[in-house]
Amino acid sequence: MTTAAPSRSGNAGGAPTPRTRASRAKTGRIPWILVLPAVIGVLFLVLPFAGMLIRAPWTTMGARVTDPDVLAALWLSLSTATVATVVSLIIGVPLAWLLARTEFPGRRFVRALVTVPLVIPPVVGGVALLIVLGRNGLVGQYLDAWFGLTLPFTSAAVVIAQVFVAMPFLVISVEGALRGADRRYEEAAATLGASRVTIFTRVTLPMVLPGIGAGAVLCWARALGEFGATITFAGNFPGTTQTMPLAVYMAMQRDPEAAIVLSLVLLLVTLVVLATLRERWMSTA
């Protein structure tokens, strides 16, 4: 004859006792002191967008969205944000690897420098870029004299400004993924004779690919919404450097309804892309 083992609930049959049920009900109750601030936080985030939807000129929405200037600004924003993300991947992933996997003098200082664009006003970043890469800047004067290359107030300047403010999001995300990856697979590959490049491309990159994808999504979204550094370093020339955030700012000066339409278009594009990429990259992160 066998005896039933006691369950966690304290009885042999496994059925919860009234005391256990009461305890579960008590611990499962949502504390109101947390619910109220959470609801206020949600309303704080949702109400501005709800206000735009309520005040949007729906009757003229189609004509305003298909305006050539709007389409040009939208295309410039999407294209430059994509190029800025690719550039950030090319130089940001190796930088994140150096910060996460190597020891060198001044590593903490370099990591602090990476985070600086996150905390300074973007306009300050634009001024810094102008001082360095402007026609008379520290580096820009040589680019102009030796190669005839002038970067400020061009579409390339838009990309540079976006990379400056958005790449830290990618670097921080990839560095975190590298620090959390299991290094035993890399050590096993090393014992089998794989080179450092092979280990990085065949072992490390596949392991941290979700982190790279998440960082790329954040980088792209930040680049798409960039304003301060762009208007300072690249200017505001329709068809050349006027991205959607700049178009929204200019429309707000003369036609608030047009600004609402542009904002909704930018919001919709951002939500669609982020939702799509999030399902693709962040679901496995």
Coordinates of N, CA and C in Angstrom, one line a residue, residues 127-240:
V127 N 26.0 71.3 -33.5 CA 27.1 72.3 -33.4 C 28.4 71.7 -33.4
A128 N 28.6 70.6 -32.7 CA 29.9 69.9 -32.6 C 30.3 69.3 -34.0
L129 N 29.3 68.8 -34.7 CA 29.5 68.3 -36.1 C 29.9 69.4 -37.0
L130 N 29.3 70.5 -36.8 CA 29.6 71.7 -37.7 C 31.0 72.2 -37.4
I131 N 31.4 72.2 -36.2 CA 32.7 72.7 -35.9 C 33.8 71.7 -36.4
V132 N 33.5 70.5 -36.4 CA 34.5 69.5 -36.9 C 34.5 69.3 -38.4
L133 N 33.3 69.1 -39.0 CA 33.1 68.8 -40.4 C 32.6 69.9 -41.3
G134 N 32.5 71.1 -40.7 CA 32.1 72.3 -41.5 C 33.2 72.7 -42.5
R135 N 32.9 73.5 -43.4 CA 33.9 73.9 -44.4 C 35.1 74.4 -43.8
N136 N 35.0 75.2 -42.7 CA 36.2 75.7 -42.0 C 36.5 74.9 -40.8
G137 N 35.9 73.7 -40.6 CA 36.1 72.9 -39.4 C 37.4 72.3 -39.3
L138 N 37.6 71.6 -38.2 CA 38.9 71.0 -37.9 C 39.3 69.9 -39.0
V139 N 38.3 69.2 -39.4 CA 38.5 68.1 -40.4 C 37.9 68.6 -41.8
G140 N 36.8 69.3 -41.7 CA 36.1 69.7 -42.9 C 37.0 70.6 -43.9
Q141 N 37.9 71.4 -43.3 CA 38.7 72.3 -44.2 C 39.6 71.4 -45.1
Y142 N 40.1 70.3 -44.5 CA 41.0 69.4 -45.3 C 40.2 68.7 -46.3
L143 N 39.0 68.2 -46.0 CA 38.1 67.5 -46.9 C 37.8 68.5 -48.1
D144 N 37.6 69.7 -47.8 CA 37.2 70.7 -48.8 C 38.5 71.0 -49.7
A145 N 39.6 71.2 -49.0 CA 40.9 71.5 -49.8 C 41.4 70.4 -50.6
W146 N 41.4 69.2 -50.0 CA 42.0 68.1 -50.7 C 41.1 67.3 -51.7
F147 N 39.8 67.2 -51.3 CA 38.9 66.4 -52.1 C 37.8 67.2 -52.7
G148 N 37.7 68.5 -52.3 CA 36.5 69.3 -52.8 C 35.2 68.8 -52.2
L149 N 35.3 68.2 -51.0 CA 34.1 67.6 -50.4 C 33.6 68.5 -49.3
T150 N 32.4 69.0 -49.4 CA 31.7 69.8 -48.4 C 30.5 69.1 -47.9
L151 N 30.5 68.8 -46.6 CA 29.4 67.9 -46.0 C 28.2 68.7 -45.5
P152 N 28.4 69.8 -44.8 CA 27.3 70.5 -44.2 C 26.2 70.9 -45.3
F153 N 24.9 70.8 -44.8 CA 23.8 71.3 -45.7 C 23.7 70.4 -46.9
T154 N 24.0 69.1 -46.8 CA 23.7 68.1 -47.8 C 23.0 67.0 -47.2
S155 N 22.5 66.1 -48.1 CA 21.8 64.9 -47.7 C 22.8 64.0 -46.9
A156 N 24.1 64.0 -47.2 CA 25.1 63.2 -46.4 C 25.2 63.7 -45.0
A157 N 25.0 65.1 -44.8 CA 25.0 65.6 -43.5 C 23.9 65.1 -42.7
V158 N 22.7 64.9 -43.3 CA 21.6 64.3 -42.6 C 21.9 63.0 -42.0
V159 N 22.5 62.2 -42.9 CA 22.9 60.8 -42.4 C 23.9 60.9 -41.3
I160 N 24.9 61.8 -41.4 CA 26.0 61.9 -40.4 C 25.3 62.3 -39.0
A161 N 24.4 63.3 -39.1 CA 23.7 63.7 -37.9 C 22.9 62.6 -37.3
Q162 N 22.3 61.8 -38.1 CA 21.5 60.7 -37.6 C 22.3 59.6 -37.0
V163 N 23.5 59.3 -37.6 CA 24.4 58.3 -37.1 C 24.9 58.8 -35.7
F164 N 25.2 60.1 -35.6 CA 25.8 60.6 -34.4 C 24.8 60.4 -33.2
V165 N 23.6 60.6 -33.4 CA 22.6 60.6 -32.3 C 22.0 59.2 -32.1
A166 N 22.0 58.3 -33.1 CA 21.3 57.1 -33.1 C 22.2 55.9 -32.8
M167 N 23.5 55.9 -33.2 CA 24.4 54.8 -33.0 C 24.5 54.3 -31.6
P168 N 24.6 55.2 -30.6 CA 24.7 54.7 -29.2 C 23.6 53.7 -28.8
F169 N 22.4 53.9 -29.3 CA 21.4 52.9 -29.0 C 21.8 51.5 -29.5
L170 N 22.3 51.4 -30.7 CA 22.8 50.2 -31.2 C 24.0 49.6 -30.4
V171 N 24.9 50.4 -30.1 CA 26.1 50.0 -29.4 C 25.8 49.4 -28.0
I172 N 24.9 50.1 -27.3 CA 24.5 49.7 -26.0 C 23.8 48.4 -26.0
S173 N 22.9 48.2 -27.0 CA 22.1 47.0 -27.1 C 23.0 45.8 -27.5
V174 N 23.9 46.0 -28.4 CA 24.8 44.9 -28.9 C 25.8 44.5 -27.8
E175 N 26.3 45.5 -27.1 CA 27.2 45.3 -26.0 C 26.5 44.4 -24.9
G176 N 25.3 44.8 -24.6 CA 24.6 44.0 -23.6 C 24.3 42.6 -24.0
A177 N 24.0 42.4 -25.3 CA 23.9 41.0 -25.9 C 25.2 40.2 -25.8
L178 N 26.3 40.9 -26.1 CA 27.6 40.2 -26.1 C 27.9 39.8 -24.7
R179 N 27.6 40.7 -23.7 CA 28.0 40.3 -22.3 C 27.1 39.2 -21.8
G180 N 25.9 39.1 -22.3 CA 25.0 38.0 -21.9 C 25.1 36.7 -22.6
A181 N 25.9 36.7 -23.7 CA 26.1 35.5 -24.5 C 27.0 34.5 -23.8
D182 N 26.7 33.2 -24.0 CA 27.5 32.1 -23.4 C 28.8 32.0 -24.1
R183 N 29.9 32.3 -23.4 CA 31.2 32.3 -24.0 C 31.8 30.9 -24.2
R184 N 31.1 29.9 -23.6 CA 31.7 28.5 -23.7 C 31.7 28.0 -25.2
Y185 N 30.7 28.5 -26.0 CA 30.7 28.1 -27.4 C 31.9 28.7 -28.1
E186 N 32.2 29.9 -27.8 CA 33.4 30.5 -28.4 C 34.7 29.8 -28.0
E187 N 34.8 29.4 -26.7 CA 35.9 28.7 -26.2 C 36.0 27.3 -26.9
A188 N 34.9 26.7 -27.1 CA 34.9 25.4 -27.7 C 35.4 25.5 -29.2
A189 N 34.9 26.6 -29.8 CA 35.4 26.8 -31.2 C 36.9 27.1 -31.3
A190 N 37.4 27.8 -30.3 CA 38.8 28.1 -30.2 C 39.6 26.9 -30.0
T191 N 39.1 26.0 -29.2 CA 39.9 24.7 -28.9 C 39.9 23.8 -30.2
L192 N 38.9 24.0 -31.1 CA 38.9 23.2 -32.3 C 39.7 23.9 -33.4
G193 N 40.4 25.0 -33.1 CA 41.3 25.6 -34.1 C 40.7 26.8 -34.9
A194 N 39.5 27.2 -34.5 CA 38.9 28.3 -35.3 C 39.6 29.6 -35.0
S195 N 39.7 30.4 -36.1 CA 40.4 31.7 -35.9 C 39.4 32.7 -35.2
R196 N 40.0 33.9 -34.8 CA 39.1 34.9 -34.1 C 38.0 35.4 -35.1
V197 N 38.4 35.6 -36.3 CA 37.4 36.0 -37.3 C 36.3 35.0 -37.5
T198 N 36.7 33.7 -37.6 CA 35.7 32.7 -37.8 C 34.8 32.6 -36.6
I199 N 35.4 32.7 -35.4 CA 34.6 32.6 -34.2 C 33.6 33.7 -34.1
F200 N 34.1 34.9 -34.5 CA 33.2 36.1 -34.5 C 32.0 36.0 -35.5
T201 N 32.3 35.5 -36.7 CA 31.3 35.5 -37.7 C 30.4 34.3 -37.7
R202 N 31.0 33.1 -37.2 CA 30.2 31.9 -37.2 C 29.6 31.5 -35.9
V203 N 30.1 32.1 -34.8 CA 29.6 31.7 -33.5 C 29.0 32.9 -32.7
T204 N 29.8 34.0 -32.6 CA 29.4 35.1 -31.8 C 28.2 35.8 -32.5
L205 N 28.3 36.2 -33.7 CA 27.3 36.9 -34.4 C 25.9 36.2 -34.4
P206 N 25.9 34.9 -34.7 CA 24.5 34.2 -34.6 C 24.0 34.3 -33.2
M207 N 24.8 34.2 -32.2 CA 24.3 34.2 -30.8 C 23.7 35.6 -30.4
V208 N 24.3 36.6 -30.9 CA 23.8 38.0 -30.5 C 23.0 38.6 -31.6
L209 N 22.6 37.9 -32.6 CA 21.8 38.5 -33.7 C 20.5 39.1 -33.2
P210 N 19.7 38.5 -32.3 CA 18.5 39.2 -31.8 C 18.8 40.5 -31.1
G211 N 20.0 40.6 -30.4 CA 20.4 41.9 -29.8 C 20.7 42.9 -30.9
I212 N 21.4 42.4 -31.9 CA 21.7 43.4 -33.0 C 20.5 43.9 -33.7
G213 N 19.5 43.0 -33.9 CA 18.3 43.4 -34.5 C 17.5 44.4 -33.7
A214 N 17.5 44.1 -32.4 CA 16.8 45.1 -31.5 C 17.5 46.4 -31.5
G215 N 18.8 46.4 -31.4 CA 19.5 47.7 -31.5 C 19.3 48.4 -32.8
A216 N 19.3 47.7 -33.9 CA 19.1 48.3 -35.2 C 17.7 48.9 -35.3
V217 N 16.7 48.3 -34.7 CA 15.3 48.9 -34.7 C 15.3 50.2 -33.9
L218 N 15.9 50.2 -32.7 CA 16.0 51.4 -31.9 C 16.8 52.5 -32.6
C219 N 17.9 52.1 -33.3 CA 18.7 53.0 -34.0 C 17.9 53.7 -35.1
W220 N 17.2 52.8 -35.9 CA 16.5 53.3 -37.0 C 15.3 54.3 -36.5
A221 N 14.7 53.9 -35.5 CA 13.6 54.8 -35.0 C 14.1 56.1 -34.5
R222 N 15.3 56.1 -33.8 CA 15.9 57.4 -33.3 C 16.3 58.2 -34.5
A223 N 16.9 57.6 -35.5 CA 17.3 58.3 -36.7 C 16.1 58.9 -37.4
L224 N 15.0 58.2 -37.5 CA 13.9 58.7 -38.2 C 13.3 60.0 -37.5
G225 N 13.4 60.0 -36.2 CA 12.8 61.2 -35.5 C 13.8 62.3 -35.2
E226 N 15.0 62.2 -35.7 CA 16.1 63.2 -35.4 C 15.7 64.6 -35.9
F227 N 15.9 65.6 -35.1 CA 15.6 67.0 -35.5 C 16.7 67.9 -35.2
G228 N 17.2 68.0 -33.9 CA 18.1 69.1 -33.6 C 19.4 69.1 -34.3
A229 N 20.1 68.0 -34.3 CA 21.4 67.9 -34.9 C 21.2 68.0 -36.5
T230 N 20.1 67.6 -37.0 CA 19.9 67.6 -38.4 C 19.7 69.1 -38.9
I231 N 18.9 69.9 -38.2 CA 18.6 71.2 -38.6 C 19.8 72.1 -38.4
T232 N 20.7 71.7 -37.4 CA 21.9 72.5 -37.2 C 23.0 72.2 -38.2
F233 N 23.2 70.9 -38.5 CA 24.3 70.5 -39.3 C 23.9 70.4 -40.8
A234 N 22.7 70.1 -41.1 CA 22.3 69.8 -42.5 C 21.4 70.9 -43.0
G235 N 20.8 71.7 -42.1 CA 19.9 72.8 -42.6 C 18.5 72.2 -42.9
N236 N 17.7 73.1 -43.5 CA 16.3 72.7 -43.8 C 16.0 73.1 -45.2
F237 N 16.4 72.3 -46.2 CA 16.2 72.6 -47.6 C 15.3 71.6 -48.1
P238 N 14.1 72.0 -48.6 CA 13.1 71.0 -49.1 C 13.7 70.2 -50.2
G239 N 13.5 68.9 -50.2 CA 14.0 68.0 -51.2 C 15.5 67.5 -51.0
T240 N 16.2 68.2 -50.2 CA 17.6 67.9 -50.0 C 17.9 67.5 -48.5

